[in-house]
mmCIF file of C-alpha atoms in Angstrom:
data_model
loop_
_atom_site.group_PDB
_atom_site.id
_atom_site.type_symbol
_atom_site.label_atom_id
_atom_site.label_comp_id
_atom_site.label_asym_id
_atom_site.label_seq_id
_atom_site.Cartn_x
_atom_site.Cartn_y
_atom_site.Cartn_z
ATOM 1 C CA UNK K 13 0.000 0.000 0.000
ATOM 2 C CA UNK K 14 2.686 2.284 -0.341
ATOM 3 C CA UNK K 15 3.117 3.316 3.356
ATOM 4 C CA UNK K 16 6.485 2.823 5.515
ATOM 5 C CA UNK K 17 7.353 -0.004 8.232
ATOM 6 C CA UNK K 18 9.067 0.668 11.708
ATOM 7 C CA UNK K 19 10.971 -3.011 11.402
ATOM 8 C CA UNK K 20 12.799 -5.245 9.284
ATOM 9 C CA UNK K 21 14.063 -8.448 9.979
ATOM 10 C CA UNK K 22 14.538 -11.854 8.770
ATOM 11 C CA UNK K 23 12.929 -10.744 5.048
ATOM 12 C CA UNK K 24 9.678 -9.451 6.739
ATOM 13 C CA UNK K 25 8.922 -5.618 7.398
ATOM 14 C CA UNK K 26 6.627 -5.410 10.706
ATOM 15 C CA UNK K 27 4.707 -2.540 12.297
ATOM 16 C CA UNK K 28 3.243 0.429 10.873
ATOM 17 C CA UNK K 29 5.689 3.079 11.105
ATOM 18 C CA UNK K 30 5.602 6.143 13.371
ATOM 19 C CA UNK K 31 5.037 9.827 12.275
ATOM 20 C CA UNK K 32 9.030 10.737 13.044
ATOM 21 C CA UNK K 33 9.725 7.201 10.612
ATOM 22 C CA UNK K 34 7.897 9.052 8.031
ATOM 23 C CA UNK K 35 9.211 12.911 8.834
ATOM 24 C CA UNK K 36 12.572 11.618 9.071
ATOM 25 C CA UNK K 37 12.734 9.883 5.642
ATOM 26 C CA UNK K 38 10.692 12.785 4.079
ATOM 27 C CA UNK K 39 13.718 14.954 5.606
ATOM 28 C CA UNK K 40 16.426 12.626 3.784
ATOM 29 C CA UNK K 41 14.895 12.674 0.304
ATOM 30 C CA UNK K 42 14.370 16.609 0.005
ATOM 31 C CA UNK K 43 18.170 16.206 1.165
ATOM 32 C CA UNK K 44 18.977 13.321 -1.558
ATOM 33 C CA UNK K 45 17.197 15.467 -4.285
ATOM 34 C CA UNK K 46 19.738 18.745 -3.366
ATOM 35 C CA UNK K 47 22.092 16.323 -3.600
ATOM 36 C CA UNK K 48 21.274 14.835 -7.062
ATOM 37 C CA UNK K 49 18.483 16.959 -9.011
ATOM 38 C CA UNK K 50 16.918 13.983 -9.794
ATOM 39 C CA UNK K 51 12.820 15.217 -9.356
ATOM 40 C CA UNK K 52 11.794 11.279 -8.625
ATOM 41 C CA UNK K 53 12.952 12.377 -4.459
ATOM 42 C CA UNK K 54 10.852 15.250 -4.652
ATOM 43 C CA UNK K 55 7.629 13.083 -6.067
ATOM 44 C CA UNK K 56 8.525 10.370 -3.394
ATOM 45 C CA UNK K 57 8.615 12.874 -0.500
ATOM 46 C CA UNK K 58 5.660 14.729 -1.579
ATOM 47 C CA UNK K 59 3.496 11.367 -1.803
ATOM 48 C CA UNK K 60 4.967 10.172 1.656
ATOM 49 C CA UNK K 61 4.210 13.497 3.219
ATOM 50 C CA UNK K 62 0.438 13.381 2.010
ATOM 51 C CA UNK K 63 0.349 9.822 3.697
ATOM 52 C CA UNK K 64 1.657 11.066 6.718
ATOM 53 C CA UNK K 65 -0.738 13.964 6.838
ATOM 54 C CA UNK K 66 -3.950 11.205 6.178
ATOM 55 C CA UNK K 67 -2.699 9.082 9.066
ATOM 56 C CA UNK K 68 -0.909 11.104 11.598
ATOM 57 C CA UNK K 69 -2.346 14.922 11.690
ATOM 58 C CA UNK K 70 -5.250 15.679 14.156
ATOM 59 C CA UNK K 71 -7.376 17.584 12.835
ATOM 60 C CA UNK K 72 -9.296 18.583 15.685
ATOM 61 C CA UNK K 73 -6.634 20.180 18.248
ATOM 62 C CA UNK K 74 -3.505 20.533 15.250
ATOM 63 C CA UNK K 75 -0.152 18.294 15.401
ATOM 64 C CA UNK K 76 0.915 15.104 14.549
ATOM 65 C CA UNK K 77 0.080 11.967 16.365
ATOM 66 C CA UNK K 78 3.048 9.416 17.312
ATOM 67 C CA UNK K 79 1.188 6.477 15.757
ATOM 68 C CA UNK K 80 -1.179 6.401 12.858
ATOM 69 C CA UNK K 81 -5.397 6.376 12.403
ATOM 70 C CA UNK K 82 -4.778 2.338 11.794
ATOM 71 C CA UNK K 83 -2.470 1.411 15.067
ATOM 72 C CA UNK K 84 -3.269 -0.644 17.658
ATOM 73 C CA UNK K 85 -5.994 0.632 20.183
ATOM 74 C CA UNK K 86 -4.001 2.809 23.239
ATOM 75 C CA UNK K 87 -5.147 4.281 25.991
ATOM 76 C CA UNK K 88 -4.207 7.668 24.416
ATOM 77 C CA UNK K 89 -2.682 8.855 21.005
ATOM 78 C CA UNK K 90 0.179 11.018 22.178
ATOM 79 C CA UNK K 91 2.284 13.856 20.163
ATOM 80 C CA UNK K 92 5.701 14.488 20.751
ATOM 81 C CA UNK K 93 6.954 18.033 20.529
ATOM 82 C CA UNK K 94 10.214 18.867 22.286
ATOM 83 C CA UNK K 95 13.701 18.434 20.528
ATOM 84 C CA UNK K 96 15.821 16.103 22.460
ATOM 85 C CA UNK K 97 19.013 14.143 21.292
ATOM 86 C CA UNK K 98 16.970 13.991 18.174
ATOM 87 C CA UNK K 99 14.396 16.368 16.599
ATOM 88 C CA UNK K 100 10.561 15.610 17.322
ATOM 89 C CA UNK K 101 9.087 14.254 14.609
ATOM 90 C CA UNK K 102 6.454 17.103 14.581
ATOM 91 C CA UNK K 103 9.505 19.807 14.151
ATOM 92 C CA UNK K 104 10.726 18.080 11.493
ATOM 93 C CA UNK K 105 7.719 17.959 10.035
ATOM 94 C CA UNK K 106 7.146 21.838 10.493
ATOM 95 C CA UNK K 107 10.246 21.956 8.552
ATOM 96 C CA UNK K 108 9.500 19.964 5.500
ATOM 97 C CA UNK K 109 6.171 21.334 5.136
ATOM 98 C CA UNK K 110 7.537 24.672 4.826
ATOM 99 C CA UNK K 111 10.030 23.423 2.117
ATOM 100 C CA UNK K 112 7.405 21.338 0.495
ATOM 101 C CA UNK K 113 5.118 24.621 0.248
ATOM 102 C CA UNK K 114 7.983 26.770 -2.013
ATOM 103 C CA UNK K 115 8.849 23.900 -4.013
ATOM 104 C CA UNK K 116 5.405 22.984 -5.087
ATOM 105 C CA UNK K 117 3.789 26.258 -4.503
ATOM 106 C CA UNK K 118 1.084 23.842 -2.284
ATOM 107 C CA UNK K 119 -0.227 26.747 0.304
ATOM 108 C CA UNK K 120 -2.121 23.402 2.165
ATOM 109 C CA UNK K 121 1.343 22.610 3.873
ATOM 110 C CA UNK K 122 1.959 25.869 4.942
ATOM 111 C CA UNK K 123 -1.305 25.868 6.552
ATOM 112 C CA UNK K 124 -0.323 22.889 8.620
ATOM 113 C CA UNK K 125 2.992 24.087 9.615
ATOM 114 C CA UNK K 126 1.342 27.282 10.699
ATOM 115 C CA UNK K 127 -1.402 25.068 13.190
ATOM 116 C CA UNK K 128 1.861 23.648 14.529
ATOM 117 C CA UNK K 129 3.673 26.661 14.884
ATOM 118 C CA UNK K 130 0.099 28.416 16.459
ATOM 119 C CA UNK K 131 -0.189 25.529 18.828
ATOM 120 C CA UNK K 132 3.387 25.339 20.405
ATOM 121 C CA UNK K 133 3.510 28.889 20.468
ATOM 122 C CA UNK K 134 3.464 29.460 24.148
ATOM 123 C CA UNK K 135 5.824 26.747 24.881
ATOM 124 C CA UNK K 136 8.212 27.407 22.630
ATOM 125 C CA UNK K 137 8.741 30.719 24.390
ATOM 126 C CA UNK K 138 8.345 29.580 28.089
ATOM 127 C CA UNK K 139 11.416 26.405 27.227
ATOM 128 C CA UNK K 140 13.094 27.449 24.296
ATOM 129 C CA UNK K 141 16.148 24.989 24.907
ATOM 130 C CA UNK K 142 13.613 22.091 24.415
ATOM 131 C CA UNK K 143 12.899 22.960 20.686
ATOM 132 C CA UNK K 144 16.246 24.026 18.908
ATOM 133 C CA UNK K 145 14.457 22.100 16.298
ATOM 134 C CA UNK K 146 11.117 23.858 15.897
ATOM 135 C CA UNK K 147 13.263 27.149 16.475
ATOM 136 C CA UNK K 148 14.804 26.689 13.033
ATOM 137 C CA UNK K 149 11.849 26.389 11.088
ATOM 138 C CA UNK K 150 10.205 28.503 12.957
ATOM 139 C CA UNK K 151 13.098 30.706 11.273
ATOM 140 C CA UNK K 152 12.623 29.141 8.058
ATOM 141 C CA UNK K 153 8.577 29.840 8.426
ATOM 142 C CA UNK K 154 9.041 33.821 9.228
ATOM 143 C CA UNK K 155 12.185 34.059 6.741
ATOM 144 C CA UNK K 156 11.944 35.711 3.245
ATOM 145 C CA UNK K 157 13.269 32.482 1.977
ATOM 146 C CA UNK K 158 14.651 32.397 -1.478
ATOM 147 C CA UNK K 159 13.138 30.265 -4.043
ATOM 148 C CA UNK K 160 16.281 29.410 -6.748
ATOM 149 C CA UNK K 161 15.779 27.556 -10.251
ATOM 150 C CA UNK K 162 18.778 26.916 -12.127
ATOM 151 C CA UNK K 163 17.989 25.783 -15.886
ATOM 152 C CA UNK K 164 20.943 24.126 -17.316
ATOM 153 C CA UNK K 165 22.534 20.596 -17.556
ATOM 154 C CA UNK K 166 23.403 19.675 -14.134
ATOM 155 C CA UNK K 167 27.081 18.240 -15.498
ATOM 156 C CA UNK K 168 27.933 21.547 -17.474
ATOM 157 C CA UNK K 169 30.255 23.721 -15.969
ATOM 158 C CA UNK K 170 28.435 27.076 -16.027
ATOM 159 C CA UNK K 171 25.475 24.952 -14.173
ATOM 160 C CA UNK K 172 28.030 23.566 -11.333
ATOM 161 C CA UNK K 173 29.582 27.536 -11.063
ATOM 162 C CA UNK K 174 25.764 29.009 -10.529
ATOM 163 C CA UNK K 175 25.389 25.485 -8.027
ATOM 164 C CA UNK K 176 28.628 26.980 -6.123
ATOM 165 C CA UNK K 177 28.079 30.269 -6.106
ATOM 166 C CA UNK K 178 24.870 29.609 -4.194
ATOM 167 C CA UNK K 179 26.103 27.477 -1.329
ATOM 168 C CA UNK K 180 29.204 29.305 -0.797
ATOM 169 C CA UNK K 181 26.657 31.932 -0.291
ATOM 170 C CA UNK K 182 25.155 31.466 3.520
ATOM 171 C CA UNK K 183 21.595 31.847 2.779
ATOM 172 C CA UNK K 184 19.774 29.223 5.582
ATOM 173 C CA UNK K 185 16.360 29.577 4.096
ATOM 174 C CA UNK K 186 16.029 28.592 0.761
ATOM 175 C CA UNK K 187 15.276 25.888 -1.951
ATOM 176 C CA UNK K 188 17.018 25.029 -4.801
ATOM 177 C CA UNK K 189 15.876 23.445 -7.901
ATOM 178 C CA UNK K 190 17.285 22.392 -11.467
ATOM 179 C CA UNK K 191 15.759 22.011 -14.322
ATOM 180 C CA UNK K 192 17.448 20.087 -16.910
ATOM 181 C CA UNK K 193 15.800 21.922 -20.576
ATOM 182 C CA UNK K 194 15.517 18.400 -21.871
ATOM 183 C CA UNK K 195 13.708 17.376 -18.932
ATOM 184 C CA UNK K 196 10.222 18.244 -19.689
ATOM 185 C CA UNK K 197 8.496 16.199 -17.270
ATOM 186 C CA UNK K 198 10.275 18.463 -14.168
ATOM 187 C CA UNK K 199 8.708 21.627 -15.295
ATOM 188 C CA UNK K 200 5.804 20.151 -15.239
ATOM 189 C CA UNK K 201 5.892 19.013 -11.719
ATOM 190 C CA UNK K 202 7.819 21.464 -10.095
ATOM 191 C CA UNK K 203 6.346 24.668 -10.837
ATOM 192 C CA UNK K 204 9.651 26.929 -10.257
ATOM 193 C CA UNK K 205 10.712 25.437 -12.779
ATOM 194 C CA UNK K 206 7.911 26.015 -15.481
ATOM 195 C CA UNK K 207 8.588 28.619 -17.808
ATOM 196 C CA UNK K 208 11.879 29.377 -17.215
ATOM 197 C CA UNK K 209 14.249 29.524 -20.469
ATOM 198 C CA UNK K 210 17.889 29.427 -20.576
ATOM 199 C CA UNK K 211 19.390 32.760 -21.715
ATOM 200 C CA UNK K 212 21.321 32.720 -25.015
ATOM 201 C CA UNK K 213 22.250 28.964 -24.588
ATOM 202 C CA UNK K 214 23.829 29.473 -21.259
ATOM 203 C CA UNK K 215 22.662 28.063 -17.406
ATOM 204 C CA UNK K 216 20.448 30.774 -15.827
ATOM 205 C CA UNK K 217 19.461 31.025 -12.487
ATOM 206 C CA UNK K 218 16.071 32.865 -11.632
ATOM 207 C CA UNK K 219 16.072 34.008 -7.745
ATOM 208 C CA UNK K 220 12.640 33.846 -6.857
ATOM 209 C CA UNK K 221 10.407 34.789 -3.954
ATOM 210 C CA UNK K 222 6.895 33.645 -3.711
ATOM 211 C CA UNK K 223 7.395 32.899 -7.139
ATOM 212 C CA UNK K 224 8.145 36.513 -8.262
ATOM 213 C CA UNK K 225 11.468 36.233 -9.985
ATOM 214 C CA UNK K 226 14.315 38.794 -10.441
ATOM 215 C CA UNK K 227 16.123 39.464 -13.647
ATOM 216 C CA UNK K 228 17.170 36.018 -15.030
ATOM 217 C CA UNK K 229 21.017 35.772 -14.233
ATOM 218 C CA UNK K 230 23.386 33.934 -16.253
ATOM 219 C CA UNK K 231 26.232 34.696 -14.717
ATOM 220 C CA UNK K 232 28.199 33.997 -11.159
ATOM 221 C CA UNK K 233 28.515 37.478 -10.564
ATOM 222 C CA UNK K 234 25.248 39.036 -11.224
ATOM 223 C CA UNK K 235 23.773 36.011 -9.282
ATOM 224 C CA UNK K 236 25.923 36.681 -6.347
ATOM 225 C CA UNK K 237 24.203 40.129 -6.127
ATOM 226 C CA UNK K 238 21.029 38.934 -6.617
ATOM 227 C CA UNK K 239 21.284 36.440 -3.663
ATOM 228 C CA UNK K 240 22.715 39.398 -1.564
ATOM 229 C CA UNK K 241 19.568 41.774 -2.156
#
């Protein structure tokens, strides 16, 4: 059916997995696709993180249950929310929806990041060392984050000096997306990247936000100052 496991042993997955299982994961393929471009991470993180809304999210009172609609029967469904030695699986989740909402311009996940944010509020302010976590994308929620396409071949070199140019540059709060021209079927699911030409043949990087776009840059230098604006 799709969904995620919390065990595997001796060939056989057991257990429905936990709301951090699926935060967690969701976490490492938006990570996997910045590493690789390839849009396939994107499309598996967004389909995991609709599943985990379906079975974790409480509508009712806001955040995300530990176990899903489908566990077995407990006395009560709790929700963790303070950071420890690991992140809460409801501040990473904070986090990804807010990445999730500028890469596919999908306002819905914004709205549940923002019932989080609402609902922790008070704590978050009474114990701040308990949610270094939630503190970040809290940051990342209130930030004027940058929304970045790059349309080139990710193995030419003008594409890898716009690529460097931008982490070298410490900007915390952003996404960044490539769009291979050949790749048709990317601009068609990741809306940054729709309707954005290459320049006279060259890698161009359009520095976006809420989808309004600067100048198109094509190269290192006028990007630089773009990113610094």
């Amino acid at each position: 059916n799709g969904r995620l496991r919390r065990s595997y042993k001796n060939d056989q997955a057991r257990f429905n997995a936990y709301q951090e299982d699926y935060a967690y994961l969701i976490d490492a393929l938006i990570a996997v696709y910045e590493a690789t471009f390839q849009t396939k991470w994107l499309v598996e993180a967004r389909r995991l993180t609709d599943i985990m809304i379906e079975q974790f999210w409480d509508e009712e009172e806001g955040g995300f249950f530990f176990t899903s609609n489908d566990h077995e029967e407990l006395i009560t469904r709790s929700k963790e929310y303070s950071d420890n030695a690991t992140p809460s699986g409801n501040s990473v989740a904070v986090d990804i929806l807010i990445k999730l909402t500028h890469i596919f311009n999908d306002e819905r996940y914004r709205e549940i990041a923002t019932r989080v944010l609402n609902l922790l509020g008070k704590a978050v302010e009474k114990f701040p060392g308990g949610f270094g976590h939630m503190l970040g994308a809290l940051d990342f929620y209130l930030a004027r984050t940058k929304e970045i396409a790059i349309i080139g071949n990710p193995e030419s070199d003008d594409t890898k000096a716009l690529l460097e140019a931008i982490y070298q540059s410490y900007l915390p709060n952003k996404v960044v997306l490539v769009g291979d021209p050949m790749d048709t079927e990317s601009s068609k699911l990741l809306p940054l990247l729709a309707n954005r030409p290459m320049i006279d043949g060259k890698a161009t990087a359009y520095v976006c936000e809420n989808f309004t776009c600067k100048e198109p840059a094509t190269s290192v230098c006028e990007l630089v100052e773009q990113l610094k604006a």
